[in-house]
Amino acid sequence: MAEIRNYTINFGPQHPSAHGVLRLVLELDGEVVVRADPHIGLLHRGTEKLAETRTWVQSVPYMDRLDYVSMMCNEHAYCMAIERLLGLEVPIRAQYIRVMFDEVTRILNHLLGIGTHALDIGAMTMVLYTFREREDLMDAYEAVSGARMHAAYYRPGGVYRDLPDRMPQYAVNKFKNANTVRELNDNRQGSLLDFLEDFTTRFLGYCDDYETLLTDNRIWKQRTVGIGVVTPEQAKAWGFTGPMLRGSGVAWDLRKKQPYEVYDRMDFDIPVGKNGDCYDRYLCRMEEMRQSNRIVKQCIDWLRKNPGPVIADNYKVAPPPRERMKGNMEELIHHFKLFTEGMHVPSGEVYAAIEHPKGEFGVYAVSDGANKPYRLKLRAPGFAHLAAMDEIARGHMIADVVAIIGTMDVVFGEIDR
Amino acid sequence: MSSKLERLSSSLQNILGAKVRSVVVDRGEVTLEVAAADYLPVAQLLRDHRDLRFEELVDLTGLDYSAYGNGVWAGRRFAVAVHLLSITHNWRIRLRAFADDDAFPVLESLVGVWPGVNWYEREAFDLYGIMFAGHPDLRRILTDYGFVGYPFRKDFPVSGYVEMRYDPEQGRVVYQPVTIEPRENTPRIVREENYGDVGNG
């Protein structure tokens, strides 16, 4: 009788379906996972410690680099924490812009999440289509902030600047002739809002395309239905949030339950799963994209009709406009103080949470009245999800581990911080 | 909303009684502070009591108060702040407990109450050196294999103590003392209360 022993394999950190730098030590009994031990921290940059050595505003770009597929949502939570510490009111137009870009970001994130999830378990086509749409949304990011990903667009007190009146255009070069360029620039003739509106009308059709590729696909269902089942009780005990919680049938969404900014004025629905498996979470994310599309439309309508300031006019927090700074001594001093010493945030502590595409992203900020945070704790949704990897993956086949990683939608920028 | 917070803080007083060290309602958030000895029983009550029902642990973080307000802090050094969420009642609370011994901070582990706290406690241990008694697997989590020290403590320099490089002669990666100079572009300043009237413009 031969001695049969469990086999331990090392999955990652350089595995394409590890979504970054996840090292997973798997103990296998044949092909069945007995124990999964995720090793994280390979992307640990000490963001929280770095933030303690920077002024409050200087840390905004660090937030983009946490969850690097939903950049503006991270900034949003951080700015909200500062605003709550200060007791600062954000202009209504800035709130609408934030909500609009939060939803654009949600679509961006889910497109990548679903696209790569499908890619990981064999549906190569999906990622090509979803990245096509991501391109449009990144152009919107670029038009508004100048950066395709790491926007640093939200600032304490509002957003950096108002929406641009015209979209950047493609130019003729040796790869693109005049006809191609004309076609590409076709929907870029108007403002950013026109461009986004054109996108929202097209996007529902794209969602249907994705669904024809996946929803009734036999292979996709075989790989996701009944895989990684999480009961509502488990989801709560493990601290799940976002689609991971809603997929299990718990109707919990901060946008509805604890509305921030202008979400209470928006008309949208919260999709909820039934079985808590990978397939239900996929369906939730698909529907969430459609709902985000609805919210973006409502924001566009409002933003067209209501011009106004986009950042608080408190010069102790937000920099004064350039023209005023050039002509006025007082504003010049404010500008100088703000960008050298930075603002002083009253002592106290807050926990600001938003409904990030992946779940609840929270910022716990402790201030002792200095120009820098005393302690900044970033609560990443993926951290709690990945922590339950061992329990979810136990008893599954090794190939299902990939499906589970995909459904958790992990991004190591936020988990390792 | 504020009446809801009042209801929560009064029911905290009623249910927990003498275990409460303080309940603070500030900026729309409730902070409950308890002694280290009461930390675990209070957590159990917070989850199970019908009027509280904090079934979800959102976050747990370590804190090092040694440099608070540039050294005016007189209390204990290490604390743990736990953020709890009740889906039933739709409210949140922050639970804080200070560890009794500054040299060897120990608190009870909450793994038995909320299993999801496992990694958060590992993180607090890794970054602050706070021990959690009863934790099943208290390993380092974010820092490198074989890391020495607790990097988020206030006396740990931002640039650390060692750096890593590839040594072509030995054909492997070696550790050596850091060669970069720590520098601070913007000094940290604590001004008087209400300095510049921030927030009131």
PDB file of C-alpha atoms in Angstrom, chain A residues 23 35 37-42 44 46-50 52-53 55 58 84-88 235-241 245 250-252 254 257-258 314-317 337 339-353 360 364 366-384 386-388 391 415-417, chain B residues 1 26-27 29 31 55-71 73 81 83 85-92 94 96 113-123 127-128 137 139-145 150-159 183-201:
ATOM      1  CA  ARG A  23       0.795  34.047  -3.581  1.00  0.00           C
ATOM      2  CA  ARG A  35      -6.362  24.353   2.673  1.00  0.00           C
ATOM      3  CA  ASP A  37      -3.265  30.046   2.548  1.00  0.00           C
ATOM      4  CA  PRO A  38      -3.044  33.378   0.729  1.00  0.00           C
ATOM      5  CA  HIS A  39       0.214  35.244   1.262  1.00  0.00           C
ATOM      6  CA  ILE A  40      -0.314  38.924   0.661  1.00  0.00           C
ATOM      7  CA  GLY A  41       1.822  41.980   1.123  1.00  0.00           C
ATOM      8  CA  LEU A  42       3.942  41.672  -1.995  1.00  0.00           C
ATOM      9  CA  HIS A  44       2.771  46.638   0.377  1.00  0.00           C
ATOM     10  CA  GLY A  46       2.994  51.505   3.473  1.00  0.00           C
ATOM     11  CA  THR A  47       0.493  54.039   2.108  1.00  0.00           C
ATOM     12  CA  GLU A  48      -0.924  54.617   5.570  1.00  0.00           C
ATOM     13  CA  LYS A  49       2.479  55.345   7.057  1.00  0.00           C
ATOM     14  CA  LEU A  50       3.424  57.554   4.119  1.00  0.00           C
ATOM     15  CA  GLU A  52       1.286  60.313   8.132  1.00  0.00           C
ATOM     16  CA  THR A  53       4.313  62.138   6.727  1.00  0.00           C
ATOM     17  CA  THR A  55      -0.005  66.979   4.371  1.00  0.00           C
ATOM     18  CA  GLN A  58      -0.621  65.528  -0.696  1.00  0.00           C
ATOM     19  CA  ARG A  84     -16.345  65.407   7.828  1.00  0.00           C
ATOM     20  CA  LEU A  85     -13.442  66.229  10.111  1.00  0.00           C
ATOM     21  CA  LEU A  86     -13.629  69.839   8.972  1.00  0.00           C
ATOM     22  CA  GLY A  87     -17.422  69.978   8.911  1.00  0.00           C
ATOM     23  CA  LEU A  88     -17.154  71.306   5.379  1.00  0.00           C
ATOM     24  CA  ALA A 235     -21.039  36.753   4.397  1.00  0.00           C
ATOM     25  CA  LYS A 236     -21.904  38.859   7.436  1.00  0.00           C
ATOM     26  CA  ALA A 237     -19.582  36.985   9.772  1.00  0.00           C
ATOM     27  CA  TRP A 238     -16.671  37.389   7.367  1.00  0.00           C
ATOM     28  CA  GLY A 239     -17.310  41.089   6.931  1.00  0.00           C
ATOM     29  CA  PHE A 240     -18.259  40.925   3.254  1.00  0.00           C
ATOM     30  CA  THR A 241     -19.633  44.013   1.546  1.00  0.00           C
ATOM     31  CA  LEU A 245     -22.699  40.401   0.167  1.00  0.00           C
ATOM     32  CA  VAL A 250     -28.514  40.626   1.574  1.00  0.00           C
ATOM     33  CA  ALA A 251     -29.901  43.881   0.216  1.00  0.00           C
ATOM     34  CA  TRP A 252     -27.228  46.135   1.638  1.00  0.00           C
ATOM     35  CA  LEU A 254     -24.570  52.207   1.345  1.00  0.00           C
ATOM     36  CA  LYS A 257     -28.967  52.691   3.309  1.00  0.00           C
ATOM     37  CA  GLN A 258     -26.624  55.459   4.365  1.00  0.00           C
ATOM     38  CA  ASN A 314     -13.124  78.347   1.876  1.00  0.00           C
ATOM     39  CA  TYR A 315      -9.539  79.294   1.051  1.00  0.00           C
ATOM     40  CA  LYS A 316      -8.231  77.633   4.195  1.00  0.00           C
ATOM     41  CA  VAL A 317      -9.089  74.308   2.592  1.00  0.00           C
ATOM     42  CA  LYS A 337       0.116  78.705   3.115  1.00  0.00           C
ATOM     43  CA  PHE A 339       0.663  74.541  -0.544  1.00  0.00           C
ATOM     44  CA  THR A 340       3.506  74.821   1.944  1.00  0.00           C
ATOM     45  CA  GLU A 341       2.130  74.190   5.401  1.00  0.00           C
ATOM     46  CA  GLY A 342      -1.174  72.720   4.264  1.00  0.00           C
ATOM     47  CA  MET A 343      -4.479  72.920   6.015  1.00  0.00           C
ATOM     48  CA  HIS A 344      -4.974  72.203   9.686  1.00  0.00           C
ATOM     49  CA  VAL A 345      -7.694  69.715  10.367  1.00  0.00           C
ATOM     50  CA  PRO A 346      -9.351  69.957  13.793  1.00  0.00           C
ATOM     51  CA  SER A 347      -8.559  67.090  16.133  1.00  0.00           C
ATOM     52  CA  GLY A 348     -10.938  64.190  16.195  1.00  0.00           C
ATOM     53  CA  GLU A 349     -11.606  60.983  14.344  1.00  0.00           C
ATOM     54  CA  VAL A 350     -14.007  59.928  11.627  1.00  0.00           C
ATOM     55  CA  TYR A 351     -14.764  56.837   9.615  1.00  0.00           C
ATOM     56  CA  ALA A 352     -16.036  57.717   6.148  1.00  0.00           C
ATOM     57  CA  ALA A 353     -17.291  54.841   4.029  1.00  0.00           C
ATOM     58  CA  GLU A 360     -17.354  49.165   1.409  1.00  0.00           C
ATOM     59  CA  TYR A 364     -10.603  55.985   9.260  1.00  0.00           C
ATOM     60  CA  VAL A 366      -7.457  60.389  13.185  1.00  0.00           C
ATOM     61  CA  SER A 367      -6.313  63.988  13.422  1.00  0.00           C
ATOM     62  CA  ASP A 368      -4.569  65.639  16.344  1.00  0.00           C
ATOM     63  CA  GLY A 369      -4.946  69.108  14.862  1.00  0.00           C
ATOM     64  CA  ALA A 370      -1.767  68.996  12.806  1.00  0.00           C
ATOM     65  CA  ASN A 371      -1.308  69.647   9.102  1.00  0.00           C
ATOM     66  CA  LYS A 372      -0.862  65.903   8.565  1.00  0.00           C
ATOM     67  CA  PRO A 373      -3.038  62.937   9.490  1.00  0.00           C
ATOM     68  CA  TYR A 374      -2.120  61.321  12.785  1.00  0.00           C
ATOM     69  CA  ARG A 375      -3.325  57.955  11.608  1.00  0.00           C
ATOM     70  CA  LEU A 376      -5.007  56.959   8.396  1.00  0.00           C
ATOM     71  CA  LYS A 377      -6.506  53.502   8.131  1.00  0.00           C
ATOM     72  CA  LEU A 378      -7.832  52.381   4.811  1.00  0.00           C
ATOM     73  CA  ARG A 379     -10.486  49.727   4.959  1.00  0.00           C
ATOM     74  CA  ALA A 380     -10.258  47.822   1.702  1.00  0.00           C
ATOM     75  CA  PRO A 381     -13.170  45.566   0.737  1.00  0.00           C
ATOM     76  CA  GLY A 382     -10.904  43.055  -0.999  1.00  0.00           C
ATOM     77  CA  PHE A 383      -8.964  42.440   2.212  1.00  0.00           C
ATOM     78  CA  ALA A 384     -11.993  40.984   3.970  1.00  0.00           C
ATOM     79  CA  LEU A 386      -9.601  37.440   0.381  1.00  0.00           C
ATOM     80  CA  ALA A 387      -9.354  36.619   4.079  1.00  0.00           C
ATOM     81  CA  ALA A 388     -12.223  34.179   3.594  1.00  0.00           C
ATOM     82  CA  GLU A 391     -13.045  28.758   3.879  1.00  0.00           C
ATOM     83  CA  ILE A 415      -5.342  44.776  -0.218  1.00  0.00           C
ATOM     84  CA  ASP A 416      -1.638  45.325   0.381  1.00  0.00           C
ATOM     85  CA  ARG A 417      -1.862  49.119   0.629  1.00  0.00           C
TER      86      ARG A 417
ATOM     87  CA  MET B   1     -30.331  60.489  12.399  1.00  0.00           C
ATOM     88  CA  ASP B  26     -18.937  63.237  17.666  1.00  0.00           C
ATOM     89  CA  ARG B  27     -19.508  64.208  14.026  1.00  0.00           C
ATOM     90  CA  GLU B  29     -20.366  58.782  15.004  1.00  0.00           C
ATOM     91  CA  THR B  31     -17.270  55.861  19.950  1.00  0.00           C
ATOM     92  CA  GLU B  55     -23.426  41.383  13.159  1.00  0.00           C
ATOM     93  CA  GLU B  56     -20.667  42.638  10.914  1.00  0.00           C
ATOM     94  CA  LEU B  57     -17.138  43.685  11.784  1.00  0.00           C
ATOM     95  CA  VAL B  58     -16.059  46.174   9.164  1.00  0.00           C
ATOM     96  CA  ASP B  59     -12.585  47.053  10.274  1.00  0.00           C
ATOM     97  CA  LEU B  60     -10.061  46.628  13.050  1.00  0.00           C
ATOM     98  CA  THR B  61      -7.015  48.793  13.314  1.00  0.00           C
ATOM     99  CA  GLY B  62      -4.132  49.284  15.682  1.00  0.00           C
ATOM    100  CA  LEU B  63      -3.231  52.739  16.932  1.00  0.00           C
ATOM    101  CA  ASP B  64      -0.090  54.130  18.486  1.00  0.00           C
ATOM    102  CA  TYR B  65      -0.845  57.267  20.488  1.00  0.00           C
ATOM    103  CA  SER B  66       2.719  57.942  21.655  1.00  0.00           C
ATOM    104  CA  ALA B  67       3.221  61.008  19.437  1.00  0.00           C
ATOM    105  CA  TYR B  68      -0.330  62.344  19.629  1.00  0.00           C
ATOM    106  CA  GLY B  69      -0.434  66.143  19.656  1.00  0.00           C
ATOM    107  CA  ASN B  70       3.392  66.144  19.483  1.00  0.00           C
ATOM    108  CA  GLY B  71       3.849  64.299  22.734  1.00  0.00           C
ATOM    109  CA  TRP B  73      -0.454  62.186  25.284  1.00  0.00           C
ATOM    110  CA  ALA B  81     -10.224  50.593  17.190  1.00  0.00           C
ATOM    111  CA  HIS B  83     -15.597  49.517  13.462  1.00  0.00           C
ATOM    112  CA  LEU B  85     -21.876  47.690  11.497  1.00  0.00           C
ATOM    113  CA  SER B  86     -25.381  46.548  12.225  1.00  0.00           C
ATOM    114  CA  ILE B  87     -27.259  45.587   9.086  1.00  0.00           C
ATOM    115  CA  THR B  88     -30.437  45.011  11.100  1.00  0.00           C
ATOM    116  CA  HIS B  89     -30.531  48.465  12.688  1.00  0.00           C
ATOM    117  CA  ASN B  90     -28.435  50.279  10.074  1.00  0.00           C
ATOM    118  CA  TRP B  91     -26.016  51.885  12.500  1.00  0.00           C
ATOM    119  CA  ARG B  92     -22.333  51.898  13.183  1.00  0.00           C
ATOM    120  CA  ARG B  94     -16.463  52.402  16.966  1.00  0.00           C
ATOM    121  CA  ARG B  96     -11.851  51.196  21.310  1.00  0.00           C
ATOM    122  CA  VAL B 113     -17.096  36.577  17.799  1.00  0.00           C
ATOM    123  CA  TRP B 114     -16.478  37.670  14.209  1.00  0.00           C
ATOM    124  CA  PRO B 115     -14.372  35.166  12.226  1.00  0.00           C
ATOM    125  CA  GLY B 116     -13.647  37.879   9.660  1.00  0.00           C
ATOM    126  CA  VAL B 117     -11.414  39.672  12.150  1.00  0.00           C
ATOM    127  CA  ASN B 118      -8.647  37.120  11.656  1.00  0.00           C
ATOM    128  CA  TRP B 119      -6.622  39.036   9.081  1.00  0.00           C
ATOM    129  CA  TYR B 120      -7.275  42.417  10.656  1.00  0.00           C
ATOM    130  CA  GLU B 121      -5.721  41.206  13.898  1.00  0.00           C
ATOM    131  CA  ARG B 122      -2.800  39.750  12.000  1.00  0.00           C
ATOM    132  CA  GLU B 123      -2.338  43.146  10.401  1.00  0.00           C
ATOM    133  CA  LEU B 127       2.282  46.703  11.984  1.00  0.00           C
ATOM    134  CA  TYR B 128       1.996  47.597  15.682  1.00  0.00           C
ATOM    135  CA  ASP B 137      -2.671  31.973  13.525  1.00  0.00           C
ATOM    136  CA  ARG B 139       1.603  35.498  11.702  1.00  0.00           C
ATOM    137  CA  ARG B 140       2.875  38.595   9.967  1.00  0.00           C
ATOM    138  CA  ILE B 141       0.777  39.456   6.961  1.00  0.00           C
ATOM    139  CA  LEU B 142       1.811  42.560   5.057  1.00  0.00           C
ATOM    140  CA  THR B 143       5.522  42.882   5.678  1.00  0.00           C
ATOM    141  CA  ASP B 144       8.265  40.776   4.153  1.00  0.00           C
ATOM    142  CA  TYR B 145       9.120  37.263   5.293  1.00  0.00           C
ATOM    143  CA  TYR B 150       6.779  46.928  13.891  1.00  0.00           C
ATOM    144  CA  PRO B 151       6.781  49.475  11.082  1.00  0.00           C
ATOM    145  CA  PHE B 152       3.709  51.564  11.937  1.00  0.00           C
ATOM    146  CA  ARG B 153       4.849  52.408  15.441  1.00  0.00           C
ATOM    147  CA  LYS B 154       5.649  56.081  15.684  1.00  0.00           C
ATOM    148  CA  ASP B 155       9.274  55.429  16.624  1.00  0.00           C
ATOM    149  CA  PHE B 156       9.893  53.398  13.455  1.00  0.00           C
ATOM    150  CA  PRO B 157      11.413  55.588  10.721  1.00  0.00           C
ATOM    151  CA  VAL B 158       9.535  55.882   7.436  1.00  0.00           C
ATOM    152  CA  SER B 159      12.578  54.729   5.467  1.00  0.00           C
ATOM    153  CA  ARG B 183      13.982  63.894   4.856  1.00  0.00           C
ATOM    154  CA  GLU B 184      10.936  65.864   5.740  1.00  0.00           C
ATOM    155  CA  ASN B 185       9.838  68.485   3.241  1.00  0.00           C
ATOM    156  CA  THR B 186       6.912  69.828   5.220  1.00  0.00           C
ATOM    157  CA  PRO B 187       7.359  69.806   8.984  1.00  0.00           C
ATOM    158  CA  ARG B 188       4.546  68.533  11.098  1.00  0.00           C
ATOM    159  CA  ILE B 189       2.944  71.398  12.999  1.00  0.00           C
ATOM    160  CA  VAL B 190       0.207  71.354  15.590  1.00  0.00           C
ATOM    161  CA  ARG B 191      -1.388  74.778  15.849  1.00  0.00           C
ATOM    162  CA  GLU B 192      -3.706  76.056  18.532  1.00  0.00           C
ATOM    163  CA  GLU B 193      -7.342  75.005  18.481  1.00  0.00           C
ATOM    164  CA  ASN B 194      -9.418  76.699  15.746  1.00  0.00           C
ATOM    165  CA  TYR B 195      -6.291  77.962  14.023  1.00  0.00           C
ATOM    166  CA  GLY B 196      -7.269  80.015  10.983  1.00  0.00           C
ATOM    167  CA  ASP B 197     -10.893  79.195  11.657  1.00  0.00           C
ATOM    168  CA  VAL B 198     -10.768  76.292   9.216  1.00  0.00           C
ATOM    169  CA  GLY B 199     -14.171  74.967   8.346  1.00  0.00           C
ATOM    170  CA  ASN B 200     -15.875  78.274   9.059  1.00  0.00           C
ATOM    171  CA  GLY B 201     -14.229  80.151   6.222  1.00  0.00           C
TER     172      GLY B 201
END
